[in-house]
Amino acid sequence: MKINVLAFGQIADITGKSELEIFQVNSTGELTQVLEKTYPQLKSGNFLIAVNKKIIQKNTELHNEDTVALLPPFSGG
Amino acid sequence: MKINVLAFGQIADITGKSELEIFQVNSTGELTQVLEKTYPQLKSGNFLIAVNKKIIQKNTELHNEDTVALLPPFSGG
Amino acid sequence: MKSEKKHKVFVEGPVSPSFIAESIEKHNKKFSIGAHSIFLGQVRNDKHGEQEVAAIEYTSYREMAEEKFHEIREDAFKKFPLICMHIYHSLGVVKAGEISLMVFTSSVHRKDAMDACEEIVERIKKEVPVWGKEIFSNENTRWKINN
Amino acid sequence: MKSEKKHKVFVEGPVSPSFIAESIEKHNKKFSIGAHSIFLGQVRNDKHGEQEVAAIEYTSYREMAEEKFHEIREDAFKKFPLICMHIYHSLGVVKAGEISLMVFTSSVHRKDAMDACEEIVERIKKEVPVWGKEIFSNENTRWKINN
């Protein structure tokens, strides 16, 4: 069970890299708990989560090779 | 007492010229009566009247050398 | 009246894309601008029975139109926090597919430029004494009606 | 997904005025168009204390952004009777005074192009995963916040 994690903007500044692999997590809730242990600054929670490019609003089950993106507030344009 | 009359667009098509001089009229009402005698097609009344570049909404007194413009519906842009 | 001369609106013939590009480029030292809104009016080949519009010939009551453009300009600067505003309108013949009106507003934030641009376009259509004569492919003509 | 490739949105660096002119010119054989509405986002030299923004570096979650641009495009064509729509957004460094976003809509009548353009710009700002990093003259950086 492997989850590909993508970090952007301010979140990538915190993680220090834009791609991570996280193993043995079954939901987005578990994933963020794991990430927050390694990167306590993520606890501020100022980001949305997209699973396979779709933004999710609540805890979501994950499957092997899913891609989870951590999206800080957009500032394009 | 001389009034300079400017005609534009469809109105100039009716009058056949874009500039006219009309004498001895004291108001826009009198002026249009005079014009309608010469150009009966003006009776349709599909135009606004500007006195010295300001559109007027009701019968307006005229003075020597005033400029009265006959303005059919605008279609710029 | 001097400020009207500074802001020449009427151009002979169409507003060209290269002219528009130059207008845009001139703003690249105005560092407080965050948003430009540009409206372009293009001549359509409207059908009328079997004929279609090949061009529009624009005429104007020029002195009054220039005063009205000035008034619209001043009102927009009062109502919206604009940094720049440019209006160009064609006189003479503009062919189908060519551009006859450009309204170009610039502001710090997008909403002001967009709202101002829209309002200026509406006012030009309603208030400025300009007339378009549609010239059909067979050389018949008809006075354009704005909606 | 094929149609996203047909409508490439991201460009490296700024959107140049000459590119905008070419985009406009390409519509001069589309004779049913009566109105173009163009929005341009320009990089401001916003002040932060004593520093000022010299440039913005744009990054994106590209695959998701392209899907979102596609969705915004499809929705706009469904909602408004548009003839054409073009969206260009910069990636990489865009200096103050340069253009980082162009939304270009065309329709028969002006209201459709203007309303669509405005709605597309709002949706891009809110929904598309793009991030701007402000680079100050002293090379400090700060993540941009949209309002």
Coordinates of C-alpha atoms in Angstrom, one line a residue:
Chain A
M1 CA 0.0 0.0 0.0
K2 CA 1.8 3.1 -1.3
I3 CA 0.4 6.6 -1.5
N4 CA 2.1 9.2 -3.7
V5 CA 2.0 12.6 -2.1
L6 CA 2.5 15.9 -4.0
A7 CA 3.3 19.1 -2.1
F8 CA 3.0 22.6 -3.6
G9 CA 3.7 26.2 -2.7
Q10 CA 4.1 26.9 1.0
I11 CA 3.5 23.2 1.8
A12 CA 6.5 22.2 -0.3
D13 CA 8.5 24.8 1.6
I14 CA 7.5 22.9 4.8
T15 CA 8.1 19.4 3.5
G16 CA 11.3 20.4 1.7
K17 CA 10.3 18.3 -1.3
S18 CA 7.5 18.3 -3.8
E19 CA 7.0 14.5 -3.9
L20 CA 6.8 12.0 -1.1
E21 CA 5.8 8.3 -0.8
I22 CA 3.9 7.3 2.3
F23 CA 3.2 3.6 3.1
Q24 CA 0.6 1.9 5.1
V25 CA -2.1 4.6 5.4
N26 CA -5.7 3.8 4.6
S27 CA -7.3 7.2 4.5
T28 CA -6.5 10.9 4.0
G29 CA -7.0 11.3 7.8
E30 CA -4.3 8.8 8.6
L31 CA -2.1 10.3 5.9
T32 CA -2.3 13.8 7.4
Q33 CA -1.6 12.4 10.9
V34 CA 1.6 10.7 9.6
L35 CA 2.7 13.9 7.8
E36 CA 2.0 16.1 10.8
K37 CA 4.3 13.9 12.9
T38 CA 7.2 14.5 10.5
Y39 CA 6.2 18.1 9.6
P40 CA 4.5 19.7 12.7
Q41 CA 4.0 23.0 10.7
L42 CA 1.4 21.2 8.7
K43 CA -0.9 21.3 11.7
S44 CA -2.0 24.8 10.8
G45 CA -4.0 23.0 8.1
N46 CA -4.0 25.8 5.6
F47 CA -4.3 23.5 2.6
L48 CA -6.9 21.5 0.7
I49 CA -6.4 17.9 -0.2
A50 CA -7.0 16.4 -3.6
V51 CA -7.1 12.7 -4.2
N52 CA -6.3 11.8 -7.8
K53 CA -6.8 15.4 -8.8
K54 CA -10.2 15.8 -7.2
I55 CA -10.5 18.0 -4.1
I56 CA -12.1 16.1 -1.2
Q57 CA -14.0 17.7 1.7
K58 CA -13.9 14.9 4.3
N59 CA -11.9 11.9 5.3
T60 CA -11.5 9.7 2.3
E61 CA -10.4 6.1 1.9
L62 CA -7.2 5.6 0.0
H63 CA -6.0 2.8 -2.4
N64 CA -2.6 1.6 -3.5
E65 CA -0.9 4.1 -5.8
D66 CA -3.4 6.9 -5.2
T67 CA -2.0 10.4 -5.6
V68 CA -2.7 12.8 -2.8
A69 CA -1.9 16.5 -3.4
L70 CA -1.6 19.1 -0.6
L71 CA -2.8 22.4 -2.0
P72 CA -2.2 25.7 -0.2
P73 CA -4.5 28.6 -1.2
F74 CA -4.4 29.2 -4.9
S75 CA -2.8 32.4 -6.1
G76 CA -2.8 32.2 -9.9
G77 CA -3.8 34.9 -12.3
Chain B
M1 CA -32.2 85.4 -36.5
K2 CA -30.5 82.5 -38.1
I3 CA -30.3 78.8 -36.8
N4 CA -27.7 76.4 -38.1
V5 CA -29.2 73.0 -38.5
L6 CA -27.1 69.8 -38.7
A7 CA -28.5 66.6 -40.0
F8 CA -27.0 63.1 -39.5
G9 CA -27.5 59.5 -40.6
Q10 CA -31.0 58.7 -41.8
I11 CA -32.1 62.3 -41.3
A12 CA -29.4 63.6 -43.7
D13 CA -30.7 61.1 -46.2
I14 CA -34.1 62.7 -45.9
T15 CA -32.9 66.4 -46.1
G16 CA -30.4 65.5 -48.8
K17 CA -27.8 67.7 -47.0
S18 CA -26.0 67.7 -43.7
E19 CA -26.2 71.5 -43.1
L20 CA -29.1 73.8 -43.4
E21 CA -29.8 77.4 -42.4
I22 CA -33.2 78.2 -41.1
F23 CA -34.3 81.8 -40.4
Q24 CA -37.0 83.3 -38.3
V25 CA -37.8 80.5 -35.9
N26 CA -37.8 81.1 -32.1
S27 CA -38.0 77.6 -30.7
T28 CA -37.2 74.0 -31.5
G29 CA -40.9 73.4 -31.9
E30 CA -41.2 76.1 -34.6
L31 CA -38.0 74.8 -36.3
T32 CA -39.3 71.2 -36.6
Q33 CA -42.6 72.5 -38.0
V34 CA -40.7 74.4 -40.7
L35 CA -38.5 71.4 -41.4
E36 CA -41.5 69.0 -41.6
K37 CA -43.2 71.2 -44.2
T38 CA -40.2 70.9 -46.5
Y39 CA -39.3 67.3 -45.5
P40 CA -42.6 65.5 -44.6
Q41 CA -40.7 62.3 -43.8
L42 CA -39.4 64.0 -40.7
K43 CA -42.8 63.6 -39.2
S44 CA -42.0 60.1 -38.2
G45 CA -40.0 61.9 -35.5
N46 CA -37.4 59.2 -35.0
F47 CA -34.7 61.6 -33.9
L48 CA -33.4 63.5 -30.9
I49 CA -32.7 67.2 -31.0
A50 CA -29.5 68.8 -29.6
V51 CA -29.2 72.5 -29.2
N52 CA -25.5 73.6 -29.1
K53 CA -24.5 69.9 -28.5
K54 CA -26.9 69.3 -25.6
I55 CA -29.8 67.0 -26.1
I56 CA -33.1 68.7 -25.2
Q57 CA -36.2 66.9 -24.0
K58 CA -38.8 69.5 -24.6
N59 CA -39.6 72.6 -26.7
T60 CA -36.6 75.0 -26.2
E61 CA -36.2 78.7 -27.0
L62 CA -33.6 79.4 -29.7
H63 CA -31.2 82.3 -30.2
N64 CA -29.4 83.7 -33.2
E65 CA -26.6 81.4 -34.4
D66 CA -27.7 78.5 -32.3
T67 CA -26.8 75.1 -33.7
V68 CA -29.6 72.6 -33.7
A69 CA -28.6 69.0 -34.6
L70 CA -31.1 66.3 -35.6
L71 CA -29.9 63.0 -34.3
P72 CA -31.3 59.7 -35.4
P73 CA -30.8 56.7 -33.1
F74 CA -27.1 56.2 -32.4
S75 CA -25.4 53.1 -33.7
G76 CA -21.7 53.4 -32.9
G77 CA -19.5 50.8 -31.5
Chain C
M1 CA -11.7 71.2 -23.6
K2 CA -7.9 70.7 -23.7
S3 CA -8.1 67.3 -22.1
E4 CA -10.3 66.1 -25.0
K5 CA -7.5 66.9 -27.4
K6 CA -5.1 64.9 -25.2
H7 CA -7.4 61.9 -25.5
K8 CA -8.1 61.6 -29.1
V9 CA -10.8 58.9 -29.6
F10 CA -11.6 58.9 -33.3
V11 CA -9.3 57.0 -35.7
E12 CA -9.7 56.8 -39.5
G13 CA -10.6 53.2 -40.5
P14 CA -10.2 50.1 -38.3
V15 CA -8.4 49.8 -35.0
S16 CA -5.6 47.4 -35.9
P17 CA -4.3 44.5 -33.7
S18 CA -0.8 46.0 -33.8
F19 CA -2.2 49.3 -32.5
I20 CA -3.9 47.4 -29.7
A21 CA -0.6 45.6 -28.9
E22 CA 1.2 48.9 -28.7
S23 CA -1.5 50.2 -26.3
I24 CA -1.0 47.2 -24.1
E25 CA 2.8 47.4 -24.2
K26 CA 2.7 51.1 -23.1
H27 CA 1.5 50.0 -19.7
N28 CA 4.5 47.8 -18.8
K29 CA 6.1 50.6 -16.8
K30 CA 2.9 51.3 -14.8
F31 CA 3.8 48.9 -12.1
S32 CA 0.7 49.5 -9.9
I33 CA -1.6 48.0 -12.6
G34 CA -2.8 44.5 -11.8
A35 CA -5.6 44.2 -14.3
H36 CA -6.6 45.3 -17.8
S37 CA -10.0 44.9 -19.2
I38 CA -10.3 45.4 -23.0
F39 CA -13.5 45.4 -25.0
L40 CA -13.3 45.2 -28.8
G41 CA -16.2 45.8 -31.1
Q42 CA -15.8 43.9 -34.4
V43 CA -17.9 44.4 -37.6
R44 CA -20.2 41.4 -38.2
N45 CA -21.3 40.2 -41.7
D46 CA -25.0 40.3 -40.6
K47 CA -27.4 38.9 -43.1
H48 CA -30.3 40.8 -44.5
G49 CA -32.3 38.6 -46.8
E50 CA -29.7 37.3 -49.3
Q51 CA -27.3 40.1 -48.7
E52 CA -24.6 40.3 -46.1
V53 CA -22.8 43.2 -44.5
A54 CA -19.4 43.7 -46.1
A55 CA -18.5 46.9 -44.2
I56 CA -19.8 49.6 -41.9
E57 CA -19.2 53.3 -42.6
Y58 CA -19.1 55.4 -39.5
T59 CA -20.0 59.0 -39.3
S60 CA -20.3 61.2 -36.3
Y61 CA -21.4 64.6 -34.9
R62 CA -17.8 65.0 -34.0
E63 CA -17.8 68.0 -31.7
M64 CA -20.6 66.6 -29.6
A65 CA -19.2 63.1 -29.7
E66 CA -15.9 64.3 -28.4
E67 CA -17.6 66.2 -25.5
K68 CA -19.6 63.0 -24.7
F69 CA -16.5 60.8 -24.8
H70 CA -14.8 63.3 -22.4
E71 CA -17.8 63.2 -20.1
I72 CA -17.9 59.4 -20.1
R73 CA -14.2 59.4 -19.4
E74 CA -14.4 61.9 -16.5
D75 CA -17.4 60.1 -15.0
A76 CA -15.6 56.7 -15.1
F77 CA -12.5 58.1 -13.4
K78 CA -14.8 59.5 -10.7
K79 CA -16.8 56.3 -10.1
F80 CA -14.0 53.7 -10.4
P81 CA -10.4 53.8 -9.1
L82 CA -8.8 53.5 -12.5
I83 CA -5.2 54.0 -13.3
C84 CA -5.7 54.2 -17.1
M85 CA -8.4 54.4 -19.7
H86 CA -8.3 54.5 -23.4
I87 CA -11.1 54.7 -25.9
Y88 CA -10.7 54.4 -29.7
H89 CA -13.6 54.5 -32.2
S90 CA -13.4 54.3 -35.9
L91 CA -14.7 56.8 -38.4
G92 CA -15.0 55.9 -42.1
V93 CA -15.1 52.4 -43.5
V94 CA -14.5 49.3 -41.4
K95 CA -14.8 46.0 -43.1
A96 CA -16.4 42.9 -41.6
G97 CA -13.9 41.1 -39.4
E98 CA -12.2 44.4 -38.5
I99 CA -12.4 46.3 -35.2
S100 CA -14.3 49.6 -34.8
L101 CA -14.2 50.2 -31.1
M102 CA -11.7 49.6 -28.3
V103 CA -12.3 50.4 -24.7
F104 CA -9.3 49.7 -22.5
T105 CA -9.3 50.2 -18.7
S106 CA -6.6 49.4 -16.1
S107 CA -6.7 49.2 -12.3
V108 CA -5.0 47.7 -9.3
H109 CA -7.7 45.1 -8.8
R110 CA -9.7 43.3 -11.5
K111 CA -13.2 44.2 -10.6
D112 CA -12.7 47.9 -11.1
A113 CA -11.3 47.6 -14.6
M114 CA -14.0 45.1 -15.6
D115 CA -16.9 47.1 -14.2
A116 CA -15.6 50.4 -15.7
C117 CA -15.0 48.8 -19.1
E118 CA -18.5 47.4 -19.3
E119 CA -20.1 50.7 -18.2
I120 CA -18.1 52.7 -20.7
V121 CA -19.1 50.4 -23.5
E122 CA -22.8 50.7 -22.6
R123 CA -22.6 54.5 -22.4
I124 CA -20.8 54.8 -25.7
K125 CA -23.5 52.7 -27.5
K126 CA -26.3 54.7 -25.9
E127 CA -25.0 58.3 -25.7
V128 CA -22.4 59.0 -28.3
P129 CA -23.6 60.5 -31.6
V130 CA -22.1 58.0 -34.0
W131 CA -23.9 56.3 -36.9
G132 CA -23.0 53.2 -38.7
K133 CA -24.2 52.6 -42.2
E134 CA -24.1 49.0 -43.2
I135 CA -22.7 48.5 -46.7
F136 CA -23.8 45.2 -48.3
S137 CA -21.9 43.1 -50.7
N138 CA -24.1 44.4 -53.6
E139 CA -23.4 48.0 -52.4
N140 CA -26.9 48.5 -51.0
T141 CA -26.8 50.3 -47.6
R142 CA -28.9 50.3 -44.4
W143 CA -28.5 52.3 -41.2
K144 CA -27.4 50.0 -38.4
I145 CA -29.6 49.7 -35.3
N146 CA -27.9 49.1 -32.0
N147 CA -29.5 46.8 -29.4
Chain D
M1 CA -8.5 14.7 -22.4
K2 CA -7.7 15.2 -26.0
S3 CA -9.4 18.6 -26.1
E4 CA -7.1 19.9 -23.3
K5 CA -4.2 19.3 -25.6
K6 CA -5.9 21.3 -28.3
H7 CA -6.3 24.2 -25.9
K8 CA -2.9 24.6 -24.3
V9 CA -3.2 27.2 -21.5
F10 CA 0.2 27.3 -19.9
V11 CA 3.0 29.4 -21.5
E12 CA 6.6 29.7 -20.2
G13 CA 7.2 33.3 -19.0
P14 CA 5.0 36.3 -19.7
V15 CA 2.1 36.6 -22.3
S16 CA 3.6 39.2 -24.7
P17 CA 1.6 42.0 -26.3
S18 CA 2.6 40.7 -29.8
F19 CA 1.1 37.3 -28.9
I20 CA -2.1 39.1 -27.8
A21 CA -2.2 41.0 -31.1
E22 CA -1.8 37.7 -33.0
S23 CA -4.6 36.2 -31.0
I24 CA -6.9 39.1 -31.9
E25 CA -5.9 39.1 -35.6
K26 CA -6.7 35.4 -35.9
H27 CA -10.4 36.3 -35.4
N28 CA -10.6 38.6 -38.5
K29 CA -12.1 35.8 -40.7
K30 CA -14.7 34.9 -38.0
F31 CA -17.4 37.2 -39.4
S32 CA -20.1 36.4 -37.0
I33 CA -18.1 37.8 -34.0
G34 CA -19.3 41.2 -32.9
A35 CA -17.6 41.5 -29.6
H36 CA -14.4 40.5 -27.9
S37 CA -13.7 40.8 -24.2
I38 CA -10.2 40.5 -23.0
F39 CA -8.9 40.3 -19.4
L40 CA -5.2 40.7 -18.8
G41 CA -3.6 40.1 -15.4
Q42 CA -0.4 42.1 -14.9
V43 CA 2.2 41.6 -12.2
R44 CA 2.2 44.5 -9.7
N45 CA 5.2 45.8 -7.8
D46 CA 3.3 45.5 -4.5
K47 CA 5.1 46.9 -1.5
H48 CA 5.9 44.9 1.6
G49 CA 7.6 47.1 4.1
E50 CA 10.5 48.6 2.3
Q51 CA 10.7 45.9 -0.3
E52 CA 8.8 45.7 -3.5
V53 CA 7.8 42.8 -5.8
A54 CA 10.2 42.6 -8.7
A55 CA 8.6 39.4 -10.2
I56 CA 6.3 36.5 -9.5
E57 CA 7.3 32.9 -10.1
Y58 CA 4.3 30.7 -11.0
T59 CA 4.1 27.0 -10.3
S60 CA 1.2 24.7 -10.8
Y61 CA -0.1 21.2 -10.2
R62 CA -0.2 21.0 -13.9
E63 CA -2.3 17.9 -14.6
M64 CA -5.0 19.0 -12.2
A65 CA -4.8 22.6 -13.5
E66 CA -5.2 21.5 -17.1
E67 CA -8.3 19.4 -16.1
K68 CA -9.7 22.4 -14.3
F69 CA -9.1 24.8 -17.2
H70 CA -10.8 22.3 -19.4
E71 CA -13.8 22.1 -17.1
I72 CA -14.1 25.9 -16.8
R73 CA -13.9 26.1 -20.6
E74 CA -16.6 23.5 -21.2
D75 CA -18.9 25.1 -18.6
A76 CA -18.5 28.6 -20.1
F77 CA -19.4 27.3 -23.6
K78 CA -22.5 25.6 -22.1
K79 CA -23.5 28.7 -20.2
F80 CA -22.8 31.4 -22.7
P81 CA -23.3 31.5 -26.5
L82 CA -19.6 32.0 -27.2
I83 CA -17.9 31.8 -30.6
C84 CA -14.3 31.6 -29.3
M85 CA -12.5 31.4 -26.0
H86 CA -8.8 31.5 -25.2
I87 CA -7.1 31.2 -21.9
Y88 CA -3.3 31.7 -21.4
H89 CA -1.6 31.5 -18.0
S90 CA 2.1 32.0 -17.4
L91 CA 4.4 29.5 -15.6
G92 CA 7.8 30.5 -14.4
V93 CA 9.0 34.0 -13.8
V94 CA 6.9 37.0 -14.9
K95 CA 8.4 40.5 -14.0
A96 CA 6.4 43.4 -12.6
G97 CA 4.7 45.2 -15.6
E98 CA 4.4 41.9 -17.6
I99 CA 1.3 39.9 -18.2
S100 CA 0.6 36.6 -16.6
L101 CA -3.0 35.8 -17.5
M102 CA -5.1 36.4 -20.6
V103 CA -8.8 35.4 -20.9
F104 CA -10.2 36.2 -24.3
T105 CA -13.9 35.6 -25.2
S106 CA -15.8 36.4 -28.4
S107 CA -19.5 36.4 -29.1
V108 CA -22.1 37.8 -31.4
H109 CA -23.3 40.3 -28.8
R110 CA -21.2 42.1 -26.2
K111 CA -22.9 41.0 -23.0
D112 CA -22.1 37.3 -23.5
A113 CA -18.4 37.9 -24.1
M114 CA -18.1 40.3 -21.2
D115 CA -20.1 38.1 -18.7
A116 CA -18.2 34.9 -19.8
C117 CA -14.8 36.6 -19.5
E118 CA -15.6 37.9 -16.0
E119 CA -16.8 34.5 -14.8
I120 CA -13.9 32.6 -16.3
V121 CA -11.4 35.0 -14.6
E122 CA -13.1 34.5 -11.2
R123 CA -13.1 30.8 -11.5
I124 CA -9.5 30.6 -12.5
K125 CA -8.5 32.7 -9.5
K126 CA -10.6 30.4 -7.1
E127 CA -10.3 27.0 -8.6
V128 CA -7.1 26.5 -10.5
P129 CA -4.1 25.1 -8.6
V130 CA -1.5 27.7 -9.5
W131 CA 0.7 29.4 -7.0
G132 CA 2.5 32.7 -7.3
K133 CA 5.7 33.3 -5.4
E134 CA 6.5 37.0 -5.1
I135 CA 10.2 37.7 -5.5
F136 CA 11.3 41.0 -4.0
S137 CA 14.0 43.3 -5.2
N138 CA 16.3 42.0 -2.5
E139 CA 15.5 38.4 -3.5
N140 CA 13.4 37.6 -0.5
T141 CA 10.2 35.8 -1.4
R142 CA 6.7 35.5 -0.2
W143 CA 3.7 33.4 -1.4
K144 CA 1.1 35.6 -3.0
I145 CA -2.4 35.7 -1.6
N146 CA -5.3 36.2 -4.0
N147 CA -8.3 38.3 -2.9

